[in-house]
């Protein structure tokens, strides 16, 4: 059950070159220089594989939105024509260039895999550091937003917490983790909603703590929240097994046969089906549900249709 509660782990490192202004103050020429330096460093690191870069300026708005849905880029990068995305290590590492910072190194792995994700991010970071980072002995890595200074690291675990949500226990969890420097956000990070009962548990503090301390605190908190989710599942089964099973299997039936459905309802029904899978009520695979979840997002639907679709048209795809 543990691997299905923890959907994915992400390490994100914010870095800037020491001899360039932050992206918000750069012109197009300097932005190109950042791209060139980054690619030169990555091409000189064969252990990372062949870097594949795509420029935001070369992508349609729909293609950018789909990358956001896939968690490969941020909504911020999607708005920057001077930005780019580089894929490394067989798709487990993505480097965003010219976002809020010159570099945002992201390692994303399935399950609770914070240590492995950090190792991949650090390998990429070591290669890019040859370009000369902005670093202060007292404050650590210098970033466009002061909240990212220090390690420059944001670590997060995406958790599926339907039982805790149904029992209205998410609020107390948010308050308890905030006391140890962690935060709970929605599916697309800061400012987003927890669609489909999916939440990001991540660190708030990057200054004054080293990477090991941050990962230890986050990993321990994730394990505790996951145990509370399992306890909540058992409590729901004890209180009303038939009612819970009926709800979850009804959602499966509706998903299998409905002709029209809003994204919000789809996400909730998919959460029910994933919970049914966790409880061994349905013989499904997590990979299948993950793929279906991405395919049903607005940009992905419109890409397959080959045209822009109204919300009503998306609901019948």
mmCIF file of C-alpha atoms in Angstrom:
data_model
loop_
_atom_site.group_PDB
_atom_site.id
_atom_site.type_symbol
_atom_site.label_atom_id
_atom_site.label_comp_id
_atom_site.label_asym_id
_atom_site.label_seq_id
_atom_site.Cartn_x
_atom_site.Cartn_y
_atom_site.Cartn_z
ATOM 1 C CA UNK A 1 0.000 0.000 0.000
ATOM 2 C CA UNK A 2 2.920 2.339 0.705
ATOM 3 C CA UNK A 3 3.959 2.808 -2.911
ATOM 4 C CA UNK A 4 0.417 3.720 -3.987
ATOM 5 C CA UNK A 5 -0.008 6.351 -1.277
ATOM 6 C CA UNK A 6 3.308 7.995 -2.167
ATOM 7 C CA UNK A 7 2.859 8.686 -5.873
ATOM 8 C CA UNK A 8 6.194 10.377 -6.582
ATOM 9 C CA UNK A 9 9.195 12.163 -5.084
ATOM 10 C CA UNK A 10 10.800 15.315 -6.440
ATOM 11 C CA UNK A 11 14.008 17.184 -5.714
ATOM 12 C CA UNK A 12 14.328 20.671 -7.195
ATOM 13 C CA UNK A 13 17.537 22.683 -7.008
ATOM 14 C CA UNK A 14 17.505 26.419 -7.771
ATOM 15 C CA UNK A 15 20.799 27.717 -9.187
ATOM 16 C CA UNK A 16 22.104 30.886 -10.859
ATOM 17 C CA UNK A 17 25.287 31.713 -12.730
ATOM 18 C CA UNK A 18 27.490 34.198 -10.916
ATOM 19 C CA UNK A 19 28.100 36.542 -13.864
ATOM 20 C CA UNK A 20 24.532 37.012 -15.145
ATOM 21 C CA UNK A 21 21.630 39.015 -13.754
ATOM 22 C CA UNK A 22 18.570 37.068 -12.642
ATOM 23 C CA UNK A 23 16.194 36.155 -15.513
ATOM 24 C CA UNK A 24 13.748 38.941 -14.649
ATOM 25 C CA UNK A 25 16.487 41.469 -15.511
ATOM 26 C CA UNK A 26 17.989 39.757 -18.568
ATOM 27 C CA UNK A 27 17.569 40.661 -22.206
ATOM 28 C CA UNK A 28 17.210 38.113 -24.998
ATOM 29 C CA UNK A 29 20.942 38.032 -25.700
ATOM 30 C CA UNK A 30 21.861 37.204 -22.115
ATOM 31 C CA UNK A 31 19.112 34.600 -21.946
ATOM 32 C CA UNK A 32 20.661 32.913 -24.988
ATOM 33 C CA UNK A 33 24.061 32.999 -23.266
ATOM 34 C CA UNK A 34 22.560 31.135 -20.302
ATOM 35 C CA UNK A 35 21.148 28.512 -22.672
ATOM 36 C CA UNK A 36 24.492 28.103 -24.445
ATOM 37 C CA UNK A 37 26.493 27.750 -21.237
ATOM 38 C CA UNK A 38 24.062 25.231 -19.824
ATOM 39 C CA UNK A 39 24.133 23.032 -22.914
ATOM 40 C CA UNK A 40 27.945 23.170 -23.087
ATOM 41 C CA UNK A 41 28.191 21.929 -19.498
ATOM 42 C CA UNK A 42 25.660 19.141 -20.042
ATOM 43 C CA UNK A 43 27.264 17.988 -23.290
ATOM 44 C CA UNK A 44 30.572 17.711 -21.415
ATOM 45 C CA UNK A 45 28.974 15.232 -18.960
ATOM 46 C CA UNK A 46 28.424 11.996 -20.910
ATOM 47 C CA UNK A 47 27.295 10.085 -17.799
ATOM 48 C CA UNK A 48 24.070 12.124 -17.878
ATOM 49 C CA UNK A 49 23.168 10.871 -21.345
ATOM 50 C CA UNK A 50 22.448 12.944 -24.431
ATOM 51 C CA UNK A 51 20.669 16.152 -23.355
ATOM 52 C CA UNK A 52 17.451 16.841 -25.238
ATOM 53 C CA UNK A 53 16.484 20.511 -25.211
ATOM 54 C CA UNK A 54 13.244 22.133 -26.288
ATOM 55 C CA UNK A 55 12.767 25.917 -26.329
ATOM 56 C CA UNK A 56 9.526 27.401 -25.098
ATOM 57 C CA UNK A 57 9.500 29.740 -28.113
ATOM 58 C CA UNK A 58 9.285 26.691 -30.385
ATOM 59 C CA UNK A 59 6.241 25.262 -28.603
ATOM 60 C CA UNK A 60 2.597 26.155 -28.941
ATOM 61 C CA UNK A 61 0.743 27.325 -25.857
ATOM 62 C CA UNK A 62 -1.031 23.958 -25.786
ATOM 63 C CA UNK A 63 2.261 22.039 -25.840
ATOM 64 C CA UNK A 64 3.560 24.148 -22.976
ATOM 65 C CA UNK A 65 0.419 23.507 -20.951
ATOM 66 C CA UNK A 66 0.793 19.776 -21.483
ATOM 67 C CA UNK A 67 4.345 19.907 -20.096
ATOM 68 C CA UNK A 68 2.912 21.636 -17.028
ATOM 69 C CA UNK A 69 0.318 18.871 -16.686
ATOM 70 C CA UNK A 70 3.141 16.324 -16.821
ATOM 71 C CA UNK A 71 5.017 18.222 -14.062
ATOM 72 C CA UNK A 72 8.014 18.679 -16.371
ATOM 73 C CA UNK A 73 7.864 22.469 -16.303
ATOM 74 C CA UNK A 74 6.282 25.077 -14.064
ATOM 75 C CA UNK A 75 3.485 27.458 -15.105
ATOM 76 C CA UNK A 76 6.114 30.195 -14.708
ATOM 77 C CA UNK A 77 8.417 28.691 -17.362
ATOM 78 C CA UNK A 78 5.473 28.143 -19.701
ATOM 79 C CA UNK A 79 5.077 31.935 -19.860
ATOM 80 C CA UNK A 80 8.733 32.629 -20.779
ATOM 81 C CA UNK A 81 9.632 32.594 -24.477
ATOM 82 C CA UNK A 82 13.335 32.793 -23.524
ATOM 83 C CA UNK A 83 13.050 29.634 -21.425
ATOM 84 C CA UNK A 84 13.865 26.043 -22.297
ATOM 85 C CA UNK A 85 13.615 22.519 -20.929
ATOM 86 C CA UNK A 86 16.360 19.896 -21.032
ATOM 87 C CA UNK A 87 15.636 16.219 -20.405
ATOM 88 C CA UNK A 88 18.372 13.976 -18.947
ATOM 89 C CA UNK A 89 18.944 10.538 -17.435
ATOM 90 C CA UNK A 90 16.180 8.851 -19.422
ATOM 91 C CA UNK A 91 13.506 11.295 -18.363
ATOM 92 C CA UNK A 92 14.140 11.221 -14.620
ATOM 93 C CA UNK A 93 15.780 14.685 -14.581
ATOM 94 C CA UNK A 94 14.473 17.880 -16.166
ATOM 95 C CA UNK A 95 16.358 21.176 -16.152
ATOM 96 C CA UNK A 96 14.287 24.319 -16.561
ATOM 97 C CA UNK A 97 16.362 27.186 -17.967
ATOM 98 C CA UNK A 98 15.538 30.886 -17.531
ATOM 99 C CA UNK A 99 12.562 30.404 -15.253
ATOM 100 C CA UNK A 100 12.616 32.475 -12.042
ATOM 101 C CA UNK A 101 16.262 31.377 -11.700
ATOM 102 C CA UNK A 102 18.757 30.545 -14.430
ATOM 103 C CA UNK A 103 18.462 26.850 -13.593
ATOM 104 C CA UNK A 104 15.850 24.714 -11.898
ATOM 105 C CA UNK A 105 17.122 21.130 -11.724
ATOM 106 C CA UNK A 106 14.289 18.659 -11.127
ATOM 107 C CA UNK A 107 14.655 14.949 -10.409
ATOM 108 C CA UNK A 108 11.311 13.135 -10.332
ATOM 109 C CA UNK A 109 10.960 9.454 -9.405
ATOM 110 C CA UNK A 110 7.988 7.218 -8.528
ATOM 111 C CA UNK A 111 7.128 6.351 -4.938
ATOM 112 C CA UNK A 112 8.969 7.502 -1.839
ATOM 113 C CA UNK A 113 12.423 7.859 -3.427
ATOM 114 C CA UNK A 114 13.871 11.068 -2.015
ATOM 115 C CA UNK A 115 17.427 9.766 -1.614
ATOM 116 C CA UNK A 116 17.646 8.441 -5.170
ATOM 117 C CA UNK A 117 16.084 11.625 -6.546
ATOM 118 C CA UNK A 118 18.664 13.743 -4.689
ATOM 119 C CA UNK A 119 21.503 11.620 -6.093
ATOM 120 C CA UNK A 120 20.301 12.202 -9.658
ATOM 121 C CA UNK A 121 19.768 15.917 -9.064
ATOM 122 C CA UNK A 122 23.241 16.253 -7.532
ATOM 123 C CA UNK A 123 24.880 14.493 -10.491
ATOM 124 C CA UNK A 124 23.300 17.027 -12.806
ATOM 125 C CA UNK A 125 24.144 19.866 -10.431
ATOM 126 C CA UNK A 126 27.818 18.848 -10.370
ATOM 127 C CA UNK A 127 27.980 19.025 -14.168
ATOM 128 C CA UNK A 128 26.310 22.431 -14.336
ATOM 129 C CA UNK A 129 28.383 23.919 -11.509
ATOM 130 C CA UNK A 130 31.322 24.129 -13.927
ATOM 131 C CA UNK A 131 29.541 27.176 -15.338
ATOM 132 C CA UNK A 132 30.196 29.069 -12.083
ATOM 133 C CA UNK A 133 27.369 29.435 -9.583
ATOM 134 C CA UNK A 134 26.359 32.477 -7.556
ATOM 135 C CA UNK A 135 27.271 31.350 -4.022
ATOM 136 C CA UNK A 136 27.864 33.163 -0.763
ATOM 137 C CA UNK A 137 29.736 31.475 2.138
ATOM 138 C CA UNK A 138 27.169 32.798 4.603
ATOM 139 C CA UNK A 139 23.903 32.590 2.665
ATOM 140 C CA UNK A 140 24.603 29.643 0.384
ATOM 141 C CA UNK A 141 23.269 29.530 -3.176
ATOM 142 C CA UNK A 142 21.868 32.917 -4.199
ATOM 143 C CA UNK A 143 18.426 32.832 -5.782
ATOM 144 C CA UNK A 144 15.944 35.273 -7.279
ATOM 145 C CA UNK A 145 13.546 34.665 -4.387
ATOM 146 C CA UNK A 146 15.151 34.869 -0.920
ATOM 147 C CA UNK A 147 13.033 31.939 0.308
ATOM 148 C CA UNK A 148 15.051 29.627 -1.968
ATOM 149 C CA UNK A 149 18.486 30.787 -0.764
ATOM 150 C CA UNK A 150 20.727 28.445 1.222
ATOM 151 C CA UNK A 151 20.604 24.937 -0.197
ATOM 152 C CA UNK A 152 18.306 26.139 -2.985
ATOM 153 C CA UNK A 153 16.531 22.807 -2.559
ATOM 154 C CA UNK A 154 12.827 22.087 -2.537
ATOM 155 C CA UNK A 155 12.016 18.474 -1.840
ATOM 156 C CA UNK A 156 8.492 17.128 -2.110
ATOM 157 C CA UNK A 157 6.473 13.945 -2.007
ATOM 158 C CA UNK A 158 3.172 13.675 -3.877
ATOM 159 C CA UNK A 159 0.700 11.824 -1.659
ATOM 160 C CA UNK A 160 -2.748 10.416 -2.412
ATOM 161 C CA UNK A 161 -4.799 10.948 0.759
ATOM 162 C CA UNK A 162 -8.468 10.187 0.060
ATOM 163 C CA UNK A 163 -9.326 8.648 3.441
ATOM 164 C CA UNK A 164 -7.852 11.533 5.441
ATOM 165 C CA UNK A 165 -9.684 13.966 3.156
ATOM 166 C CA UNK A 166 -13.027 12.207 3.545
ATOM 167 C CA UNK A 167 -12.586 12.181 7.332
ATOM 168 C CA UNK A 168 -11.692 15.919 7.322
ATOM 169 C CA UNK A 169 -8.278 15.268 8.883
ATOM 170 C CA UNK A 170 -6.157 17.188 6.341
ATOM 171 C CA UNK A 171 -6.401 20.460 8.260
ATOM 172 C CA UNK A 172 -4.731 19.117 11.426
ATOM 173 C CA UNK A 173 -1.990 17.515 9.320
ATOM 174 C CA UNK A 174 -1.227 20.818 7.582
ATOM 175 C CA UNK A 175 -0.961 22.560 10.936
ATOM 176 C CA UNK A 176 1.272 19.859 12.438
ATOM 177 C CA UNK A 177 3.782 19.707 9.557
ATOM 178 C CA UNK A 178 4.021 23.508 9.400
ATOM 179 C CA UNK A 179 5.519 23.449 12.898
ATOM 180 C CA UNK A 180 8.536 21.506 11.595
ATOM 181 C CA UNK A 181 9.177 23.682 8.540
ATOM 182 C CA UNK A 182 7.091 21.711 6.045
ATOM 183 C CA UNK A 183 4.026 22.637 4.022
ATOM 184 C CA UNK A 184 1.183 20.917 2.164
ATOM 185 C CA UNK A 185 0.172 22.177 -1.283
ATOM 186 C CA UNK A 186 -2.025 21.092 -4.170
ATOM 187 C CA UNK A 187 -1.168 18.891 -7.144
ATOM 188 C CA UNK A 188 0.704 21.628 -9.063
ATOM 189 C CA UNK A 189 2.457 23.179 -6.075
ATOM 190 C CA UNK A 190 2.024 26.607 -4.532
ATOM 191 C CA UNK A 191 -1.392 28.159 -5.084
ATOM 192 C CA UNK A 192 -2.929 25.049 -6.673
ATOM 193 C CA UNK A 193 -5.787 22.886 -5.451
ATOM 194 C CA UNK A 194 -5.569 19.319 -4.190
ATOM 195 C CA UNK A 195 -7.506 17.831 -7.121
ATOM 196 C CA UNK A 196 -8.182 14.129 -6.804
ATOM 197 C CA UNK A 197 -7.099 14.188 -3.133
ATOM 198 C CA UNK A 198 -3.446 14.538 -4.169
ATOM 199 C CA UNK A 199 -1.205 16.710 -2.038
ATOM 200 C CA UNK A 200 2.424 17.825 -2.176
ATOM 201 C CA UNK A 201 4.267 17.587 1.126
ATOM 202 C CA UNK A 202 7.403 19.736 0.855
ATOM 203 C CA UNK A 203 9.959 21.753 2.805
ATOM 204 C CA UNK A 204 9.457 25.472 3.393
ATOM 205 C CA UNK A 205 12.919 26.276 4.763
ATOM 206 C CA UNK A 206 16.061 26.160 2.597
ATOM 207 C CA UNK A 207 18.308 28.473 4.614
ATOM 208 C CA UNK A 208 20.021 27.224 7.783
ATOM 209 C CA UNK A 209 19.465 23.514 7.080
ATOM 210 C CA UNK A 210 21.563 21.177 4.976
ATOM 211 C CA UNK A 211 20.154 18.783 2.406
ATOM 212 C CA UNK A 212 20.354 15.736 4.694
ATOM 213 C CA UNK A 213 18.402 17.474 7.445
ATOM 214 C CA UNK A 214 15.697 18.589 5.026
ATOM 215 C CA UNK A 215 15.329 15.135 3.490
ATOM 216 C CA UNK A 216 15.263 13.407 6.868
ATOM 217 C CA UNK A 217 12.512 15.688 8.182
ATOM 218 C CA UNK A 218 10.473 15.345 4.979
ATOM 219 C CA UNK A 219 10.910 11.579 4.740
ATOM 220 C CA UNK A 220 9.888 11.037 8.368
ATOM 221 C CA UNK A 221 6.863 13.285 7.972
ATOM 222 C CA UNK A 222 5.825 11.508 4.758
ATOM 223 C CA UNK A 223 5.982 8.122 6.486
ATOM 224 C CA UNK A 224 3.871 9.411 9.360
ATOM 225 C CA UNK A 225 1.243 10.906 7.045
ATOM 226 C CA UNK A 226 1.165 7.680 5.032
ATOM 227 C CA UNK A 227 0.562 5.685 8.226
ATOM 228 C CA UNK A 228 -2.239 8.041 9.181
ATOM 229 C CA UNK A 229 -3.783 7.483 5.740
ATOM 230 C CA UNK A 230 -3.662 3.706 6.268
ATOM 231 C CA UNK A 231 -5.228 4.138 9.706
ATOM 232 C CA UNK A 232 -7.953 6.307 8.172
ATOM 233 C CA UNK A 233 -8.634 3.644 5.532
ATOM 234 C CA UNK A 234 -9.060 1.014 8.229
ATOM 235 C CA UNK A 235 -11.315 3.293 10.256
ATOM 236 C CA UNK A 236 -13.572 3.884 7.264
ATOM 237 C CA UNK A 237 -13.785 0.149 6.634
ATOM 238 C CA UNK A 238 -14.658 -0.519 10.270
ATOM 239 C CA UNK A 239 -17.347 2.156 10.322
ATOM 240 C CA UNK A 240 -19.096 1.318 7.064
ATOM 241 C CA UNK A 241 -17.378 -1.221 4.799
ATOM 242 C CA UNK A 242 -20.382 -1.750 2.537
ATOM 243 C CA UNK A 243 -20.958 1.971 2.135
ATOM 244 C CA UNK A 244 -17.300 2.632 1.289
ATOM 245 C CA UNK A 245 -17.072 -0.255 -1.167
ATOM 246 C CA UNK A 246 -20.316 0.870 -2.811
ATOM 247 C CA UNK A 247 -18.988 4.432 -3.250
ATOM 248 C CA UNK A 248 -15.680 3.287 -4.739
ATOM 249 C CA UNK A 249 -17.142 0.704 -7.103
ATOM 250 C CA UNK A 250 -19.864 3.098 -8.225
ATOM 251 C CA UNK A 251 -17.123 5.517 -9.258
ATOM 252 C CA UNK A 252 -15.478 2.742 -11.274
ATOM 253 C CA UNK A 253 -18.779 1.996 -12.989
ATOM 254 C CA UNK A 254 -19.405 5.652 -13.799
ATOM 255 C CA UNK A 255 -15.879 6.132 -15.170
ATOM 256 C CA UNK A 256 -16.266 3.031 -17.312
ATOM 257 C CA UNK A 257 -19.601 4.023 -18.830
ATOM 258 C CA UNK A 258 -20.245 7.769 -18.597
ATOM 259 C CA UNK A 259 -20.374 9.790 -21.820
ATOM 260 C CA UNK A 260 -19.754 13.173 -20.248
ATOM 261 C CA UNK A 261 -17.753 14.263 -17.211
ATOM 262 C CA UNK A 262 -16.101 17.415 -15.909
ATOM 263 C CA UNK A 263 -12.418 17.354 -15.012
ATOM 264 C CA UNK A 264 -13.229 17.953 -11.363
ATOM 265 C CA UNK A 265 -15.570 14.961 -11.232
ATOM 266 C CA UNK A 266 -13.085 12.830 -13.184
ATOM 267 C CA UNK A 267 -10.330 13.565 -10.684
ATOM 268 C CA UNK A 268 -12.579 12.660 -7.758
ATOM 269 C CA UNK A 269 -13.763 9.431 -9.426
ATOM 270 C CA UNK A 270 -10.171 8.496 -10.220
ATOM 271 C CA UNK A 271 -9.269 9.058 -6.578
ATOM 272 C CA UNK A 272 -12.034 6.636 -5.594
ATOM 273 C CA UNK A 273 -10.787 4.052 -8.095
ATOM 274 C CA UNK A 274 -7.207 4.369 -6.839
ATOM 275 C CA UNK A 275 -8.434 3.853 -3.287
ATOM 276 C CA UNK A 276 -10.369 0.791 -4.472
ATOM 277 C CA UNK A 277 -7.144 -0.529 -5.991
ATOM 278 C CA UNK A 278 -5.300 0.115 -2.699
ATOM 279 C CA UNK A 279 -7.974 -1.896 -0.865
ATOM 280 C CA UNK A 280 -7.716 -4.760 -3.419
ATOM 281 C CA UNK A 281 -11.284 -4.197 -4.597
ATOM 282 C CA UNK A 282 -10.193 -3.766 -8.233
ATOM 283 C CA UNK A 283 -7.400 -5.599 -10.117
ATOM 284 C CA UNK A 284 -5.800 -2.446 -11.549
ATOM 285 C CA UNK A 285 -2.221 -1.225 -11.927
ATOM 286 C CA UNK A 286 -1.023 2.136 -10.639
ATOM 287 C CA UNK A 287 0.836 2.792 -13.927
ATOM 288 C CA UNK A 288 -2.431 2.450 -15.848
ATOM 289 C CA UNK A 289 -4.189 4.949 -13.608
ATOM 290 C CA UNK A 290 -1.272 7.384 -13.790
ATOM 291 C CA UNK A 291 -1.305 7.306 -17.598
ATOM 292 C CA UNK A 292 -5.071 7.782 -17.732
ATOM 293 C CA UNK A 293 -4.831 10.702 -15.314
ATOM 294 C CA UNK A 294 -2.403 12.546 -17.602
ATOM 295 C CA UNK A 295 -4.335 11.700 -20.773
ATOM 296 C CA UNK A 296 -7.493 13.262 -19.342
ATOM 297 C CA UNK A 297 -5.980 16.682 -18.600
ATOM 298 C CA UNK A 298 -7.178 19.602 -20.791
ATOM 299 C CA UNK A 299 -4.030 20.145 -22.863
ATOM 300 C CA UNK A 300 -3.534 16.416 -23.444
ATOM 301 C CA UNK A 301 -7.151 16.033 -24.600
ATOM 302 C CA UNK A 302 -6.811 18.899 -27.056
ATOM 303 C CA UNK A 303 -3.495 17.607 -28.411
ATOM 304 C CA UNK A 304 -5.078 14.247 -29.210
ATOM 305 C CA UNK A 305 -8.084 15.956 -30.782
ATOM 306 C CA UNK A 306 -5.757 18.088 -32.914
ATOM 307 C CA UNK A 307 -7.676 21.264 -32.147
ATOM 308 C CA UNK A 308 -8.712 23.578 -29.353
ATOM 309 C CA UNK A 309 -11.776 22.345 -27.489
ATOM 310 C CA UNK A 310 -14.278 24.200 -25.356
ATOM 311 C CA UNK A 311 -14.762 22.987 -21.788
ATOM 312 C CA UNK A 312 -18.003 21.324 -22.860
ATOM 313 C CA UNK A 313 -16.207 19.503 -25.687
ATOM 314 C CA UNK A 314 -13.442 18.398 -23.346
ATOM 315 C CA UNK A 315 -16.044 16.904 -21.021
ATOM 316 C CA UNK A 316 -17.264 14.463 -23.719
ATOM 317 C CA UNK A 317 -13.872 13.308 -24.973
#
